[in-house]
Amino acid sequence: MKKSPSVLVIGGGSTGTGIARDLAMRGLDVTLVEKGNLTHGTTGRMHGLLHSGGRYAVSDQPSAKECIEENRVLRRIAGHCVEMTGGLFVQRPEDSDEYFEKKLEGCRECGIPAEVLSAEEAREIEPYLAKDIKRAIKVPDGAVDPFRLCVANAASAVEHGARIETHSEVTDVLVEDGEVVGVEVTHQTGTGPYVHGEPGEVEEIRADYVVNATGAWAGQIGDLAGVDVEVRPSKGVMTIMNTRQVDTVVNRCRPKGDADIIVPHETTCILGTTDEEVEDPEDYPEEGWEVDLMIETLSELVPMLAEARTIRSFWGVRPLYEPPGTGTEDPTDITREFFLLDHDDRDDLPGMTSIVGGKLTTYRMMAEQISDHVCEKLDVEAECRTADVPLPGSEDFTVLRDYMDDFGLRSPIGRRSAQRLGSRADEVLNSVDPNPVVCECEAVTRAEIQDSLDTAGTELNSVRIQTRASMGNCQGAICCHRMANELAPEYDEETIRASLDDLYQERWKGERHAMWGTQLSQTALKHMLHATTMNRDEDPAAADADIDFAAFDDGGASEGDASGVASGGAVADGGRERTDRAGDDALGGADGDN
Amino acid sequence: MAITDDVLVIGGGIAACTAALSAAETGARVRLLAHKKSTLRQASGLVDVLGYAGGDGPLSDPSAGLDALPEGHPYHVVGEDGVRAGLRIFDEAVGDAYRGGHTDSNALVMTHGGAVKPTARYPESVAPGLASSSGDMLLVGFAGLTDFDAPVAADHLTAAGVPFSARGVTVEFPKRFRADAKVTRFAKALDRDEEVDGGTVRSVVADTVAEKLDGESRVGFPAMLGDDHDEDVRAELSDRLGVPVFEVPTGPPSLLGLKLEDMLFDALDEAGVRISAGNPAVDFEAEDGRVETVIVDQKSRPTPYSADQVVLATGGLVGKGLDSDRESVTEPVFGCHVPHPEDRYDWSEPEAFGDHAFARFGVVPDAELRPTDEDGEPHFENLRAAGGVVGGADVAREKSASGVSLATGAVAGRLAGEEATR
């Protein structure tokens, strides 16, 4: 039997997993390596907008056309990752009429359905829009869950025989006789089926072809191969609100600028963003003024945001690219198109192509084009099928069943689970009994956590991104340790404790950008629960020193009767009828005050 | 005509209750103004006094750590006598329902995560399970309750080097509830001893656990063993198992915290403290440097409460006795000075369990626990503060939350009562 050609894909974001799926479906022998977990780079740090293309309809029409095309494809193949919220481009009185007309015209030129709404009509859809807005253009924007999308692509790739290695950083690109023949990876810690190496172990992976799909990190891989890849990483802040102040994507209708979009995402809204070039995609300042800018500027569109509660902020790095010599000064002017850089054509280095630029909405199209390119190089004739075959979870999922009855779940829990799991809901929810809620804010049950552990290993941050557990208002105050408990009995207590500490610290990082007002109160509660109640900050099990247990109160066992307490005052537990405590059930992760 | 009392205590938690009880001891006519349910429902029900100080701990003797606390700590203001006064009032208020008063030493108690922590007073139902007492331990968790994983907790205890063997088992609760059922629903089933296949809830739980018991001399459950009839539940389970049964304190909704709240309010009734509950204090009127009336928002109708002396015990950030926005931290009722770093990014540290400034936010008390302004002068001659609203203590790291509330409550209440009745 003829061995199929082998391809090594570097990068476990949407593009990399999309390529792995595409090539695996075409029958190639695919290995994907990622230095962190899936979505570790830019994919896990975006605002979740499924572009209609409207944002680029004036400035970048080729991108706009790709967006609307792929917007339709993703609705078809990734239904369980997409929420079609619709989008508005809102014009304020100070925004130019000319630009509004250009936007409308641009949408129509690109085939993006666009409808002009009066201020009243727009406020009918989004009642919290500012009273003085002028009008709006309605477009088919949506929200996409990048985590779920990426994980589904990886799962599909594996189903088609791909090997996926997370926590495996490429530490060298192997060049022999002037040709790329593979990479050297150094395995790091991490568990789960996508981790096979031992920490510190160095492995050479040889392949007939190498694809560099590392986005903002493409320049670093280029350096290892001795070629220049001129990515221009650009950072942007995203601020997460505690609830959905809007249910539609709300864009500001003006040429360009920071803080001009609000994306409803699951139980939250995400405010975005800024666009500022950075030197290093992993080391750049994350500053409070950026958060302030989001709140202040976007409250011009939705005034209630000024007083609303944010639960955290995070930053992402766009993998912008422009051909050498373009010399654009302002990163907002750099094209959002994607580019295939065949290093044979460009640098006389055969065996490797980099893919740079682009955006999540067009990940599949990018994957298709590079897969076509790779197949051509390897002389493989196979059709791309990724636009037609639904992702795992999105197969034949036309009707949301009533999970309340089927699984004994209260209807909002069943609905949320079913939305996240898509066509896998039956299989997953049937797998665990009893199936209690673990994360109350996001209504995530044990079954979903357990299902995600199949690919997450002990990495609770991976459980988090797959299920949304710990991503709600309380930021894990109530559920972090419960999630960790779900690792038992498979993993030992020490491992469970370490996983909990990792997740807790990761949550803290983003929470620090939201620590004022009600969220600071929430944070203080979280600190009390984990430090005061659970003593996790001074856990004697983690400390080096031995405790002299005999020096502590043994309950009076050594002195006989322990009832040395003064009597008088109230009768202990005197049987007074208490009010029913059913009301306490409302006390969940969410602070009761929202 | 305003409602008039000698001492008005604003708040509904441990500090407020203690201040009211302490003031009542002086013979003053006392009123407690409580807004909402206190944060006790989120607390474990343990009464920590001081477990860590100056890098040392766990401390077996809380008083040994007092000197190591930083300058401005509320314990330095009230002194060891203040700490003892707070504990005395607490012990008298709760009677036999709490243990630990027979000694000055801390006990080590396991928490629902499995870590042990030093604490000064603990509910009677927790007593048989001390990590600082001997006796092999079986921990029991229920498959439907995610907060407490008994095998993990037992291994965690073992990792801390406890002087006994600990083992955990997970069993099915004999009754099935919905996916989002809280611990309160389990407690109710035990309270009522509901009928289930094979008997009643209590008997079936006991039979199930008896099969797992392998020579251990005590058995622990998460704190869910009944609510109204908790003593009966525990007694019956102990009886059927033939060994003492204990509870492991948990997070919210914490039945032990709720029971403590009930006990404190019973003690207030007994002491003749008047209670006005359900409405927030929102404003005040002052004259000649004295608070004359506190304005309560009674369903949007401002209602004045007059008193000779006022104790502010509205809590810290969690209880919303402190408020903040992107620029500043404030005490919302009287506008007392709350020092804080200018840049909000200095309010916390990058490490989750770092030395956070926010943990020490609060008003700055003078020697009589009166909140002071930026110049160190009392805002008002007759306004004192107690509990979480007082700054200077990192109660989470020190394991001193209840102790600070008790001590400052006892001293603020006594001083207010003495002034008012002089």
Short mmCIF file of C-alpha atoms in Angstrom, two decimals, chain A residues 254-467:
data_model
loop_
_atom_site.label_atom_id
_atom_site.label_comp_id
_atom_site.label_asym_id
_atom_site.label_seq_id
_atom_site.Cartn_x
_atom_site.Cartn_y
_atom_site.Cartn_z
CA ARG A 254 -17.73 55.62 10.97
CA PRO A 255 -14.50 55.14 9.04
CA LYS A 256 -12.26 53.65 11.64
CA GLY A 257 -11.46 54.00 15.24
CA ASP A 258 -11.03 52.31 18.51
CA ALA A 259 -13.90 51.06 20.61
CA ASP A 260 -16.49 50.75 17.89
CA ILE A 261 -18.11 47.34 18.35
CA ILE A 262 -20.22 45.45 20.91
CA VAL A 263 -20.67 41.72 20.33
CA PRO A 264 -23.23 39.74 22.34
CA HIS A 265 -21.55 36.49 23.29
CA GLU A 266 -23.31 33.74 25.24
CA THR A 267 -24.34 35.33 28.55
CA THR A 268 -22.13 38.40 28.07
CA CYS A 269 -21.30 41.25 25.74
CA ILE A 270 -17.78 41.93 24.54
CA LEU A 271 -16.67 45.50 23.92
CA GLY A 272 -13.91 46.00 21.37
CA THR A 273 -11.36 47.09 20.54
CA THR A 274 -8.08 48.85 19.90
CA ASP A 275 -5.50 48.37 17.17
CA GLU A 276 -1.94 49.02 18.15
CA GLU A 277 1.18 47.46 16.70
CA VAL A 278 3.34 45.50 19.14
CA GLU A 279 6.86 44.08 18.86
CA ASP A 280 6.32 40.77 20.59
CA PRO A 281 2.98 38.92 20.39
CA GLU A 282 3.52 37.50 23.85
CA ASP A 283 4.83 40.46 25.74
CA TYR A 284 3.02 43.75 25.52
CA PRO A 285 1.44 46.12 28.01
CA GLU A 286 -2.19 45.59 29.05
CA GLU A 287 -3.33 48.89 30.44
CA GLY A 288 -6.27 50.33 32.26
CA TRP A 289 -6.72 53.26 29.92
CA GLU A 290 -7.62 50.82 27.16
CA VAL A 291 -10.44 49.44 29.29
CA ASP A 292 -11.58 52.97 30.15
CA LEU A 293 -11.59 53.85 26.46
CA MET A 294 -13.91 50.93 25.65
CA ILE A 295 -16.42 51.94 28.30
CA GLU A 296 -16.33 55.65 27.61
CA THR A 297 -16.47 55.51 23.82
CA LEU A 298 -19.01 52.73 23.50
CA SER A 299 -21.34 54.31 26.02
CA GLU A 300 -21.87 56.95 23.32
CA LEU A 301 -23.76 54.21 21.49
CA VAL A 302 -25.24 52.40 24.49
CA PRO A 303 -25.25 54.83 27.44
CA MET A 304 -26.01 52.20 30.09
CA LEU A 305 -22.52 50.74 29.55
CA ALA A 306 -21.05 53.66 31.51
CA GLU A 307 -22.52 52.29 34.73
CA ALA A 308 -22.63 48.60 33.85
CA ARG A 309 -20.49 45.92 35.37
CA THR A 310 -17.55 44.45 33.52
CA ILE A 311 -16.28 41.03 34.59
CA ARG A 312 -12.85 40.97 32.99
CA SER A 313 -10.79 42.20 30.04
CA PHE A 314 -8.39 40.43 27.77
CA TRP A 315 -6.11 41.30 24.90
CA GLY A 316 -5.51 39.55 21.60
CA VAL A 317 -2.94 39.99 18.86
CA ARG A 318 -3.98 40.20 15.21
CA PRO A 319 -1.68 38.44 12.77
CA LEU A 320 -1.64 41.32 10.29
CA TYR A 321 0.61 41.02 7.30
CA GLU A 322 1.51 43.19 4.42
CA PRO A 323 3.77 42.44 1.52
CA PRO A 324 7.28 43.81 1.88
CA GLY A 325 7.60 47.44 0.84
CA THR A 326 3.95 48.41 1.45
CA GLY A 327 4.97 50.47 4.45
CA THR A 328 1.55 51.22 5.93
CA GLU A 329 2.04 53.32 9.03
CA ASP A 330 -1.23 52.90 10.87
CA PRO A 331 -2.07 49.25 11.63
CA THR A 332 -5.79 49.98 11.15
CA ASP A 333 -4.98 50.57 7.49
CA ILE A 334 -3.26 47.23 6.99
CA THR A 335 -5.35 44.87 4.91
CA ARG A 336 -7.31 42.09 6.61
CA GLU A 337 -6.75 39.82 3.62
CA PHE A 338 -4.76 36.66 4.03
CA PHE A 339 -1.63 35.68 2.14
CA LEU A 340 0.00 32.38 1.21
CA LEU A 341 3.74 32.76 1.33
CA ASP A 342 5.34 29.86 -0.53
CA HIS A 343 8.90 29.97 0.69
CA ASP A 344 10.08 28.14 -2.41
CA ASP A 345 8.85 30.94 -4.68
CA ARG A 346 9.79 33.67 -2.28
CA ASP A 347 12.96 32.56 -0.55
CA ASP A 348 14.18 29.55 -2.56
CA LEU A 349 13.34 27.36 0.41
CA PRO A 350 11.07 24.54 -0.75
CA GLY A 351 8.98 22.41 1.58
CA MET A 352 7.20 25.09 3.57
CA THR A 353 4.44 27.65 3.14
CA SER A 354 3.30 30.22 5.67
CA ILE A 355 -0.22 31.54 5.89
CA VAL A 356 -0.65 34.97 7.43
CA GLY A 357 -3.26 37.67 7.81
CA GLY A 358 -6.95 36.91 7.59
CA LYS A 359 -9.50 36.51 10.32
CA LEU A 360 -11.47 33.86 12.12
CA THR A 361 -14.56 34.23 9.94
CA THR A 362 -12.54 33.18 6.89
CA TYR A 363 -10.50 30.45 8.60
CA ARG A 364 -12.07 27.69 6.50
CA MET A 365 -11.45 29.44 3.22
CA MET A 366 -7.84 30.05 4.24
CA ALA A 367 -7.52 26.39 5.14
CA GLU A 368 -9.01 25.37 1.80
CA GLN A 369 -6.64 27.52 -0.21
CA ILE A 370 -3.55 26.37 1.57
CA SER A 371 -4.70 22.76 1.43
CA ASP A 372 -5.18 23.14 -2.33
CA HIS A 373 -1.68 24.56 -2.49
CA VAL A 374 -0.19 21.72 -0.44
CA CYS A 375 -2.00 19.10 -2.52
CA GLU A 376 -0.66 20.68 -5.68
CA LYS A 377 2.86 20.62 -4.26
CA LEU A 378 2.50 16.98 -3.23
CA ASP A 379 0.75 16.02 -6.40
CA VAL A 380 -2.36 14.85 -4.62
CA GLU A 381 -5.71 15.09 -6.30
CA ALA A 382 -8.48 15.44 -3.75
CA GLU A 383 -11.45 17.74 -3.42
CA CYS A 384 -12.03 20.01 -0.47
CA ARG A 385 -15.17 18.96 1.40
CA THR A 386 -15.04 21.25 4.42
CA ALA A 387 -17.66 23.65 3.13
CA ASP A 388 -20.24 20.89 2.94
CA VAL A 389 -19.57 18.41 5.72
CA PRO A 390 -20.79 19.69 9.09
CA LEU A 391 -18.43 19.73 12.02
CA PRO A 392 -18.94 17.27 14.87
CA GLY A 393 -21.78 18.69 16.93
CA SER A 394 -23.44 20.39 13.96
CA GLU A 395 -24.67 17.35 12.09
CA ASP A 396 -28.36 17.13 11.48
CA PHE A 397 -29.24 19.42 14.31
CA THR A 398 -32.30 21.23 13.20
CA VAL A 399 -34.55 21.00 16.21
CA LEU A 400 -33.54 21.75 19.78
CA ARG A 401 -35.18 19.02 21.77
CA ASP A 402 -36.79 19.56 25.11
CA TYR A 403 -33.91 18.57 27.32
CA MET A 404 -35.77 19.50 30.42
CA ASP A 405 -37.81 16.31 30.33
CA ASP A 406 -35.23 14.10 28.73
CA PHE A 407 -32.47 14.76 31.19
CA GLY A 408 -34.18 16.10 34.30
CA LEU A 409 -32.54 19.44 33.65
CA ARG A 410 -34.36 22.67 34.29
CA SER A 411 -35.14 24.23 30.97
CA PRO A 412 -32.51 27.00 30.91
CA ILE A 413 -29.80 24.47 31.79
CA GLY A 414 -30.97 21.99 29.21
CA ARG A 415 -31.21 24.67 26.58
CA ARG A 416 -27.73 26.01 27.26
CA SER A 417 -26.21 22.54 27.27
CA ALA A 418 -27.94 21.63 24.04
CA GLN A 419 -26.82 24.83 22.38
CA ARG A 420 -23.21 24.18 23.29
CA LEU A 421 -23.22 20.50 22.46
CA GLY A 422 -25.36 20.66 19.33
CA SER A 423 -26.01 17.24 17.85
CA ARG A 424 -23.83 15.63 20.52
CA ALA A 425 -26.24 16.62 23.30
CA ASP A 426 -27.95 13.22 23.54
CA GLU A 427 -24.75 11.28 23.73
CA VAL A 428 -23.06 13.58 26.24
CA LEU A 429 -25.96 14.24 28.58
CA ASN A 430 -26.81 10.54 28.74
CA SER A 431 -23.30 9.64 29.80
CA VAL A 432 -23.39 10.72 33.44
CA ASP A 433 -25.86 10.02 36.21
CA PRO A 434 -26.55 11.90 38.44
CA ASN A 435 -25.75 14.99 36.45
CA PRO A 436 -25.56 17.99 38.81
CA VAL A 437 -24.79 21.54 37.75
CA VAL A 438 -21.13 22.40 38.31
CA CYS A 439 -21.02 25.98 37.03
CA GLU A 440 -24.13 27.89 37.97
CA CYS A 441 -23.46 31.12 36.08
CA GLU A 442 -23.14 29.32 32.74
CA ALA A 443 -25.37 26.33 33.53
CA VAL A 444 -22.72 23.69 32.86
CA THR A 445 -23.44 20.20 34.18
CA ARG A 446 -21.06 17.43 35.15
CA ALA A 447 -21.72 15.61 31.87
CA GLU A 448 -20.31 18.47 29.83
CA ILE A 449 -17.28 18.81 32.09
CA GLN A 450 -16.59 15.10 31.88
CA ASP A 451 -16.99 15.17 28.11
CA SER A 452 -14.50 18.00 27.78
CA LEU A 453 -12.00 16.12 29.96
CA ASP A 454 -11.64 13.61 27.15
CA THR A 455 -9.62 16.19 25.28
CA ALA A 456 -8.52 18.45 28.13
CA GLY A 457 -6.71 16.00 30.35
CA THR A 458 -5.96 17.84 33.58
CA GLU A 459 -6.05 21.21 31.92
CA LEU A 460 -9.00 23.02 33.42
CA ASN A 461 -8.45 26.02 31.18
CA SER A 462 -9.23 23.74 28.29
CA VAL A 463 -12.35 22.51 30.10
CA ARG A 464 -13.26 26.15 30.56
CA ILE A 465 -12.96 27.11 26.92
CA GLN A 466 -14.90 24.07 25.78
CA THR A 467 -17.77 24.40 28.23
#
